PDB file of C-alpha atoms in Angstrom:
ATOM      1  CA  MET A  26       0.000   0.000   0.000  1.00 45.00           C
ATOM      2  CA  ILE A  27       2.811   2.368   0.875  1.00 48.00           C
ATOM      3  CA  ASP A  28       4.645   1.543  -2.348  1.00 58.00           C
ATOM      4  CA  GLU A  29       1.494   2.220  -4.364  1.00 56.00           C
ATOM      5  CA  GLN A  30       0.995   5.621  -2.714  1.00 55.00           C
ATOM      6  CA  THR A  31       4.645   6.521  -3.256  1.00 54.00           C
ATOM      7  CA  GLU A  32       4.395   5.575  -6.906  1.00 52.00           C
ATOM      8  CA  LYS A  33       1.281   7.728  -7.306  1.00 50.00           C
ATOM      9  CA  LYS A  34       3.059  10.726  -5.741  1.00 50.00           C
ATOM     10  CA  ARG A  35       6.030  10.266  -8.053  1.00 55.00           C
ATOM     11  CA  SER A  36       3.758   9.993 -11.064  1.00 57.00           C
ATOM     12  CA  SER A  37       1.860  13.121 -10.013  1.00 60.00           C
ATOM     13  CA  PHE A  38       5.127  15.070  -9.549  1.00 53.00           C
ATOM     14  CA  TRP A  39       6.354  14.251 -13.059  1.00 61.00           C
ATOM     15  CA  ARG A  40       2.986  15.187 -14.564  1.00 64.00           C
ATOM     16  CA  GLU A  41       3.002  18.536 -12.754  1.00 63.00           C
ATOM     17  CA  LEU A  42       6.677  19.342 -13.376  1.00 55.00           C
ATOM     18  CA  PRO A  43       6.151  20.840 -16.882  1.00 64.00           C
ATOM     19  CA  ILE A  44       3.384  23.056 -15.476  1.00 58.00           C
ATOM     20  CA  LEU A  45       5.612  24.223 -12.611  1.00 56.00           C
ATOM     21  CA  LEU A  46       8.457  24.958 -15.001  1.00 59.00           C
ATOM     22  CA  GLY A  47       6.111  26.844 -17.310  1.00 55.00           C
ATOM     23  CA  VAL A  48       4.817  28.971 -14.429  1.00 53.00           C
ATOM     24  CA  ALA A  49       8.396  29.689 -13.297  1.00 50.00           C
ATOM     25  CA  VAL A  50       9.382  30.799 -16.794  1.00 53.00           C
ATOM     26  CA  LEU A  51       6.272  32.967 -17.105  1.00 50.00           C
ATOM     27  CA  VAL A  52       6.944  34.644 -13.751  1.00 49.00           C
ATOM     28  CA  ALA A  53      10.568  35.290 -14.762  1.00 52.00           C
ATOM     29  CA  VAL A  54       9.471  36.824 -18.068  1.00 51.00           C
ATOM     30  CA  LEU A  55       6.893  39.057 -16.373  1.00 46.00           C
ATOM     31  CA  VAL A  56       9.365  40.190 -13.707  1.00 50.00           C
ATOM     32  CA  ARG A  57      11.937  41.038 -16.375  1.00 55.00           C
ATOM     33  CA  ALA A  58       9.414  42.858 -18.531  1.00 51.00           C
ATOM     34  CA  PHE A  59       7.702  44.912 -15.845  1.00 50.00           C
ATOM     35  CA  VAL A  60       9.593  44.880 -12.531  1.00 66.00           C
ATOM     36  CA  LEU A  61      13.330  44.166 -12.535  1.00 88.00           C
ATOM     37  CA  GLN A  62      15.980  43.805 -15.197  1.00 90.00           C
ATOM     38  CA  THR A  63      19.730  43.282 -15.231  1.00 92.00           C
ATOM     39  CA  PHE A  64      22.089  45.408 -17.324  1.00 95.00           C
ATOM     40  CA  TYR A  65      25.825  45.231 -17.862  1.00 92.00           C
ATOM     41  CA  ILE A  66      28.051  48.289 -18.147  1.00 95.00           C
ATOM     42  CA  PRO A  67      29.615  48.490 -21.642  1.00 92.00           C
ATOM     43  CA  SER A  68      31.683  51.685 -21.347  1.00 93.00           C
ATOM     44  CA  PRO A  69      33.850  53.660 -18.884  1.00 96.00           C
ATOM     45  CA  SER A  70      31.448  56.623 -18.719  1.00 96.00           C
ATOM     46  CA  MET A  71      30.369  55.916 -15.119  1.00 97.00           C
ATOM     47  CA  GLU A  72      33.757  54.876 -13.661  1.00 97.00           C
ATOM     48  CA  HIS A  73      34.445  54.176 -10.892  1.00 96.00           C
ATOM     49  CA  THR A  74      30.910  54.160  -9.561  1.00 98.00           C
ATOM     50  CA  LEU A  75      30.279  51.559 -12.255  1.00 98.00           C
ATOM     51  CA  ASN A  76      33.125  49.815 -14.039  1.00 97.00           C
ATOM     52  CA  VAL A  77      33.095  48.159 -17.448  1.00 96.00           C
ATOM     53  CA  LEU A  78      31.291  44.775 -17.279  1.00 95.00           C
ATOM     54  CA  ASP A  79      29.754  45.475 -13.867  1.00 97.00           C
ATOM     55  CA  ARG A  80      26.186  44.194 -13.726  1.00 96.00           C
ATOM     56  CA  VAL A  81      23.414  46.228 -12.154  1.00 96.00           C
ATOM     57  CA  LEU A  82      19.831  45.539 -11.183  1.00 93.00           C
ATOM     58  CA  VAL A  83      17.257  48.045 -12.435  1.00 96.00           C
ATOM     59  CA  ASN A  84      13.865  48.810 -10.894  1.00 94.00           C
ATOM     60  CA  LYS A  85      11.489  49.384 -13.821  1.00 94.00           C
ATOM     61  CA  LEU A  86       8.436  50.323 -11.740  1.00 93.00           C
ATOM     62  CA  VAL A  87       9.688  53.073  -9.441  1.00 95.00           C
ATOM     63  CA  TYR A  88       8.942  55.986 -11.790  1.00 96.00           C
ATOM     64  CA  ASP A  89       5.384  54.794 -12.302  1.00 93.00           C
ATOM     65  CA  PHE A  90       4.790  56.003  -8.743  1.00 94.00           C
ATOM     66  CA  ARG A  91       7.033  59.078  -8.405  1.00 96.00           C
ATOM     67  CA  GLU A  92       9.172  61.527 -10.348  1.00 97.00           C
ATOM     68  CA  PRO A  93      12.878  60.925 -11.045  1.00 98.00           C
ATOM     69  CA  ARG A  94      15.182  62.583  -8.506  1.00 98.00           C
ATOM     70  CA  ARG A  95      18.579  64.235  -8.718  1.00 98.00           C
ATOM     71  CA  GLY A  96      21.475  61.931  -7.999  1.00 98.00           C
ATOM     72  CA  GLU A  97      19.754  58.725  -9.077  1.00 98.00           C
ATOM     73  CA  ILE A  98      21.444  56.516 -11.656  1.00 98.00           C
ATOM     74  CA  ILE A  99      19.086  55.633 -14.480  1.00 98.00           C
ATOM     75  CA  VAL A 100      18.996  53.442 -17.552  1.00 97.00           C
ATOM     76  CA  PHE A 101      17.264  55.158 -20.468  1.00 96.00           C
ATOM     77  CA  GLU A 102      16.705  54.774 -24.177  1.00 94.00           C
ATOM     78  CA  ALA A 103      19.082  57.263 -25.734  1.00 90.00           C
ATOM     79  CA  PRO A 104      17.734  59.988 -28.039  1.00 90.00           C
ATOM     80  CA  ALA A 105      18.414  59.280 -31.705  1.00 87.00           C
ATOM     81  CA  ALA A 106      21.173  61.906 -31.850  1.00 87.00           C
ATOM     82  CA  TRP A 107      22.995  60.200 -28.984  1.00 90.00           C
ATOM     83  CA  GLN A 108      22.981  56.727 -30.480  1.00 84.00           C
ATOM     84  CA  SER A 109      25.955  55.181 -32.254  1.00 77.00           C
ATOM     85  CA  GLY A 110      23.841  53.255 -34.740  1.00 66.00           C
ATOM     86  CA  ALA A 111      22.128  50.649 -32.561  1.00 59.00           C
ATOM     87  CA  GLU A 112      18.423  51.472 -32.603  1.00 61.00           C
ATOM     88  CA  GLY A 113      16.919  51.527 -29.132  1.00 63.00           C
ATOM     89  CA  GLU A 114      20.361  51.752 -27.525  1.00 83.00           C
ATOM     90  CA  ASP A 115      20.252  52.035 -23.731  1.00 92.00           C
ATOM     91  CA  PHE A 116      22.511  54.403 -21.779  1.00 95.00           C
ATOM     92  CA  ILE A 117      23.220  54.648 -18.057  1.00 97.00           C
ATOM     93  CA  LYS A 118      23.932  58.037 -16.437  1.00 98.00           C
ATOM     94  CA  ARG A 119      23.318  60.008 -13.254  1.00 98.00           C
ATOM     95  CA  ILE A 120      20.487  62.541 -13.038  1.00 98.00           C
ATOM     96  CA  ILE A 121      22.035  65.946 -12.308  1.00 98.00           C
ATOM     97  CA  GLY A 122      19.098  68.217 -13.070  1.00 98.00           C
ATOM     98  CA  VAL A 123      15.321  67.794 -13.091  1.00 98.00           C
ATOM     99  CA  PRO A 124      12.741  70.027 -14.832  1.00 98.00           C
ATOM    100  CA  GLY A 125      13.171  73.696 -13.927  1.00 98.00           C
ATOM    101  CA  ASP A 126      16.660  73.309 -12.442  1.00 98.00           C
ATOM    102  CA  ARG A 127      19.179  76.010 -13.324  1.00 98.00           C
ATOM    103  CA  ILE A 128      22.599  74.376 -13.710  1.00 98.00           C
ATOM    104  CA  SER A 129      25.837  76.259 -14.267  1.00 98.00           C
ATOM    105  CA  TYR A 130      29.584  75.834 -14.155  1.00 98.00           C
ATOM    106  CA  ASP A 131      32.486  78.261 -14.305  1.00 96.00           C
ATOM    107  CA  PRO A 132      35.940  76.696 -14.628  1.00 94.00           C
ATOM    108  CA  ALA A 133      37.450  79.967 -13.388  1.00 93.00           C
ATOM    109  CA  ALA A 134      35.718  79.609 -10.020  1.00 90.00           C
ATOM    110  CA  PRO A 135      38.147  78.526  -7.279  1.00 89.00           C
ATOM    111  CA  ASP A 136      35.991  75.641  -6.006  1.00 90.00           C
ATOM    112  CA  LYS A 137      35.280  74.144  -9.470  1.00 91.00           C
ATOM    113  CA  LYS A 138      31.805  72.813  -8.648  1.00 97.00           C
ATOM    114  CA  LEU A 139      28.526  72.630 -10.520  1.00 98.00           C
ATOM    115  CA  THR A 140      25.895  75.016  -9.217  1.00 98.00           C
ATOM    116  CA  ILE A 141      22.249  73.935  -9.160  1.00 98.00           C
ATOM    117  CA  ASN A 142      19.596  76.488  -8.256  1.00 98.00           C
ATOM    118  CA  GLY A 143      22.261  78.672  -6.685  1.00 96.00           C
ATOM    119  CA  VAL A 144      23.828  75.951  -4.510  1.00 97.00           C
ATOM    120  CA  LYS A 145      27.194  74.290  -5.100  1.00 97.00           C
ATOM    121  CA  LEU A 146      27.019  70.520  -5.626  1.00 98.00           C
ATOM    122  CA  ASP A 147      29.571  68.328  -3.862  1.00 97.00           C
ATOM    123  CA  GLU A 148      30.463  65.403  -6.181  1.00 98.00           C
ATOM    124  CA  PRO A 149      32.980  63.019  -4.535  1.00 97.00           C
ATOM    125  CA  TYR A 150      31.915  60.237  -6.914  1.00 97.00           C
ATOM    126  CA  ILE A 151      33.496  61.934  -9.974  1.00 98.00           C
ATOM    127  CA  PHE A 152      36.212  59.792 -11.570  1.00 98.00           C
ATOM    128  CA  THR A 153      39.683  59.876 -10.008  1.00 97.00           C
ATOM    129  CA  ASP A 154      42.624  58.298 -11.827  1.00 95.00           C
ATOM    130  CA  GLU A 155      45.392  56.154 -10.356  1.00 93.00           C
ATOM    131  CA  ALA A 156      47.511  59.229  -9.688  1.00 95.00           C
ATOM    132  CA  GLY A 157      44.718  60.702  -7.559  1.00 94.00           C
ATOM    133  CA  THR A 158      43.687  63.373 -10.074  1.00 95.00           C
ATOM    134  CA  GLN A 159      39.940  63.937 -10.209  1.00 96.00           C
ATOM    135  CA  ASP A 160      38.069  64.952 -13.361  1.00 97.00           C
ATOM    136  CA  ASP A 161      36.663  68.462 -13.396  1.00 96.00           C
ATOM    137  CA  PRO A 162      32.855  68.553 -13.098  1.00 97.00           C
ATOM    138  CA  ALA A 163      32.741  69.910 -16.662  1.00 97.00           C
ATOM    139  CA  ASP A 164      35.171  70.855 -19.405  1.00 94.00           C
ATOM    140  CA  THR A 165      33.569  74.158 -20.345  1.00 96.00           C
ATOM    141  CA  LYS A 166      31.641  77.071 -18.921  1.00 96.00           C
ATOM    142  CA  PHE A 167      27.882  76.651 -19.270  1.00 97.00           C
ATOM    143  CA  GLU A 168      24.511  77.641 -17.869  1.00 98.00           C
ATOM    144  CA  VAL A 169      21.218  75.909 -18.701  1.00 98.00           C
ATOM    145  CA  THR A 170      17.694  75.597 -17.404  1.00 98.00           C
ATOM    146  CA  VAL A 171      16.256  72.097 -17.728  1.00 98.00           C
ATOM    147  CA  PRO A 172      13.060  72.142 -19.844  1.00 98.00           C
ATOM    148  CA  PRO A 173       9.748  70.664 -18.630  1.00 97.00           C
ATOM    149  CA  ASN A 174       9.510  66.856 -18.699  1.00 97.00           C
ATOM    150  CA  ARG A 175      13.232  66.512 -19.401  1.00 98.00           C
ATOM    151  CA  LEU A 176      16.377  65.618 -17.447  1.00 98.00           C
ATOM    152  CA  TRP A 177      20.005  66.729 -17.524  1.00 98.00           C
ATOM    153  CA  VAL A 178      22.189  63.615 -17.131  1.00 98.00           C
ATOM    154  CA  MET A 179      25.947  63.175 -16.819  1.00 98.00           C
ATOM    155  CA  GLY A 180      28.385  60.319 -16.425  1.00 98.00           C
ATOM    156  CA  ASP A 181      30.556  60.129 -13.307  1.00 98.00           C
ATOM    157  CA  HIS A 182      33.628  59.784 -15.559  1.00 98.00           C
ATOM    158  CA  ARG A 183      33.147  63.251 -16.973  1.00 97.00           C
ATOM    159  CA  SER A 184      36.083  63.147 -19.410  1.00 96.00           C
ATOM    160  CA  ALA A 185      34.812  59.899 -20.970  1.00 96.00           C
ATOM    161  CA  SER A 186      31.058  60.411 -21.047  1.00 95.00           C
ATOM    162  CA  GLY A 187      28.788  61.214 -23.971  1.00 93.00           C
ATOM    163  CA  ASP A 188      26.182  62.994 -21.863  1.00 96.00           C
ATOM    164  CA  SER A 189      24.038  66.116 -21.673  1.00 98.00           C
ATOM    165  CA  LEU A 190      27.000  68.473 -21.603  1.00 98.00           C
ATOM    166  CA  GLU A 191      28.642  66.923 -24.657  1.00 96.00           C
ATOM    167  CA  HIS A 192      25.398  67.071 -26.623  1.00 96.00           C
ATOM    168  CA  TRP A 193      24.768  70.638 -25.467  1.00 97.00           C
ATOM    169  CA  GLN A 194      28.127  71.569 -26.978  1.00 96.00           C
ATOM    170  CA  ASP A 195      27.579  69.536 -30.163  1.00 94.00           C
ATOM    171  CA  SER A 196      24.113  71.021 -30.769  1.00 95.00           C
ATOM    172  CA  ASP A 197      25.171  74.687 -30.550  1.00 96.00           C
ATOM    173  CA  GLU A 198      23.938  74.890 -26.977  1.00 96.00           C
ATOM    174  CA  ASN A 199      20.462  73.520 -27.659  1.00 97.00           C
ATOM    175  CA  VAL A 200      19.258  72.429 -24.210  1.00 97.00           C
ATOM    176  CA  GLN A 201      16.356  70.475 -25.672  1.00 96.00           C
ATOM    177  CA  GLU A 202      18.726  68.215 -27.583  1.00 96.00           C
ATOM    178  CA  ALA A 203      21.093  68.028 -24.624  1.00 97.00           C
ATOM    179  CA  THR A 204      18.470  66.626 -22.262  1.00 98.00           C
ATOM    180  CA  ILE A 205      16.481  63.393 -22.294  1.00 98.00           C
ATOM    181  CA  PRO A 206      12.694  62.991 -22.030  1.00 97.00           C
ATOM    182  CA  GLU A 207      11.486  61.570 -18.734  1.00 98.00           C
ATOM    183  CA  ASP A 208       9.434  58.951 -20.553  1.00 96.00           C
ATOM    184  CA  SER A 209      12.600  57.481 -22.098  1.00 96.00           C
ATOM    185  CA  ILE A 210      13.666  56.083 -18.716  1.00 97.00           C
ATOM    186  CA  VAL A 211      13.792  52.285 -18.499  1.00 95.00           C
ATOM    187  CA  GLY A 212      14.326  52.303 -14.747  1.00 96.00           C
ATOM    188  CA  ARG A 213      16.547  53.159 -11.810  1.00 97.00           C
ATOM    189  CA  ALA A 214      19.775  51.216 -11.245  1.00 97.00           C
ATOM    190  CA  PHE A 215      19.767  50.522  -7.509  1.00 95.00           C
ATOM    191  CA  THR A 216      22.493  47.946  -6.915  1.00 95.00           C
ATOM    192  CA  VAL A 217      25.657  46.466  -8.381  1.00 96.00           C
ATOM    193  CA  PHE A 218      25.406  42.692  -7.952  1.00 93.00           C
ATOM    194  CA  TRP A 219      28.332  41.441 -10.051  1.00 94.00           C
ATOM    195  CA  PRO A 220      31.211  40.970  -9.630  1.00 94.00           C
ATOM    196  CA  VAL A 221      30.556  39.974  -6.046  1.00 93.00           C
ATOM    197  CA  ASN A 222      33.528  41.918  -4.683  1.00 94.00           C
ATOM    198  CA  ARG A 223      31.978  45.136  -6.040  1.00 96.00           C
ATOM    199  CA  ALA A 224      28.426  44.485  -4.858  1.00 94.00           C
ATOM    200  CA  THR A 225      26.925  47.684  -3.424  1.00 96.00           C
ATOM    201  CA  TRP A 226      23.762  49.776  -3.209  1.00 96.00           C
ATOM    202  CA  LEU A 227      23.591  52.723  -5.603  1.00 97.00           C
ATOM    203  CA  SER A 228      22.176  55.287  -3.199  1.00 97.00           C
ATOM    204  CA  VAL A 229      21.816  59.015  -3.843  1.00 98.00           C
ATOM    205  CA  PRO A 230      24.978  60.884  -2.731  1.00 97.00           C
ATOM    206  CA  ASP A 231      24.552  63.245   0.218  1.00 97.00           C
ATOM    207  CA  GLY A 232      25.495  66.337  -1.801  1.00 97.00           C
ATOM    208  CA  PHE A 233      22.129  66.308  -3.554  1.00 98.00           C
ATOM    209  CA  ASN A 234      20.289  66.785  -0.249  1.00 97.00           C
ATOM    210  CA  ALA A 235      21.456  70.402  -0.144  1.00 96.00           C
ATOM    211  CA  ILE A 236      20.013  71.305  -3.549  1.00 98.00           C
ATOM    212  CA  PRO A 237      16.774  73.316  -3.308  1.00 97.00           C
ATOM    213  CA  ASP A 238      13.821  72.953  -5.622  1.00 95.00           C
ATOM    214  CA  PRO A 239      13.815  75.301  -8.604  1.00 93.00           C
ATOM    215  CA  GLN A 240      11.987  78.588  -8.193  1.00 83.00           C
ATOM    216  CA  SER A 241       8.789  78.785 -10.185  1.00 65.00           C
TER     217      SER A 241
END
């Protein structure tokens, strides 16, 4: 009797296994499509916050419930003018300015910091080379106001990043072309999970807490 019951359980398990596997695959597909997705870093533009071939986990739902915030690292579908030929190419950058923000930089200033809405931004995450020399926050003097529904984004490795500043320069200082639409965001990168020795949370740096909202 026991052997018969055991055989029935085994038979039932093998009949149900394809269904269980199908459900698991479906859940994985839905999670990847709507909730979480992994991305690898293909370029040095975010060093050393993110190094080449690091893998990050991206929350694809967060901006369905709130607006993007300064300091967050986002994956987005690059505007056509930013792409290198791969249609639908995804980029990863840090949000520096949100709609209405006034961002400026003067390389002649002694502190060499970006100013957002009149307040200097402390950026310790900017790329530093092996000799201990840190990139400047920008390579030119500029002042922009971020248009509605758009974002000003920059890489942490400023001297190796094709970002809002580079496209502002290349477009004859057209801020519309230099910024990205909010609806192009794929999601927020919130953790590095590979390689294991670099695993970390991608939290918003403290310097952004001091930045006030833009004046209306």
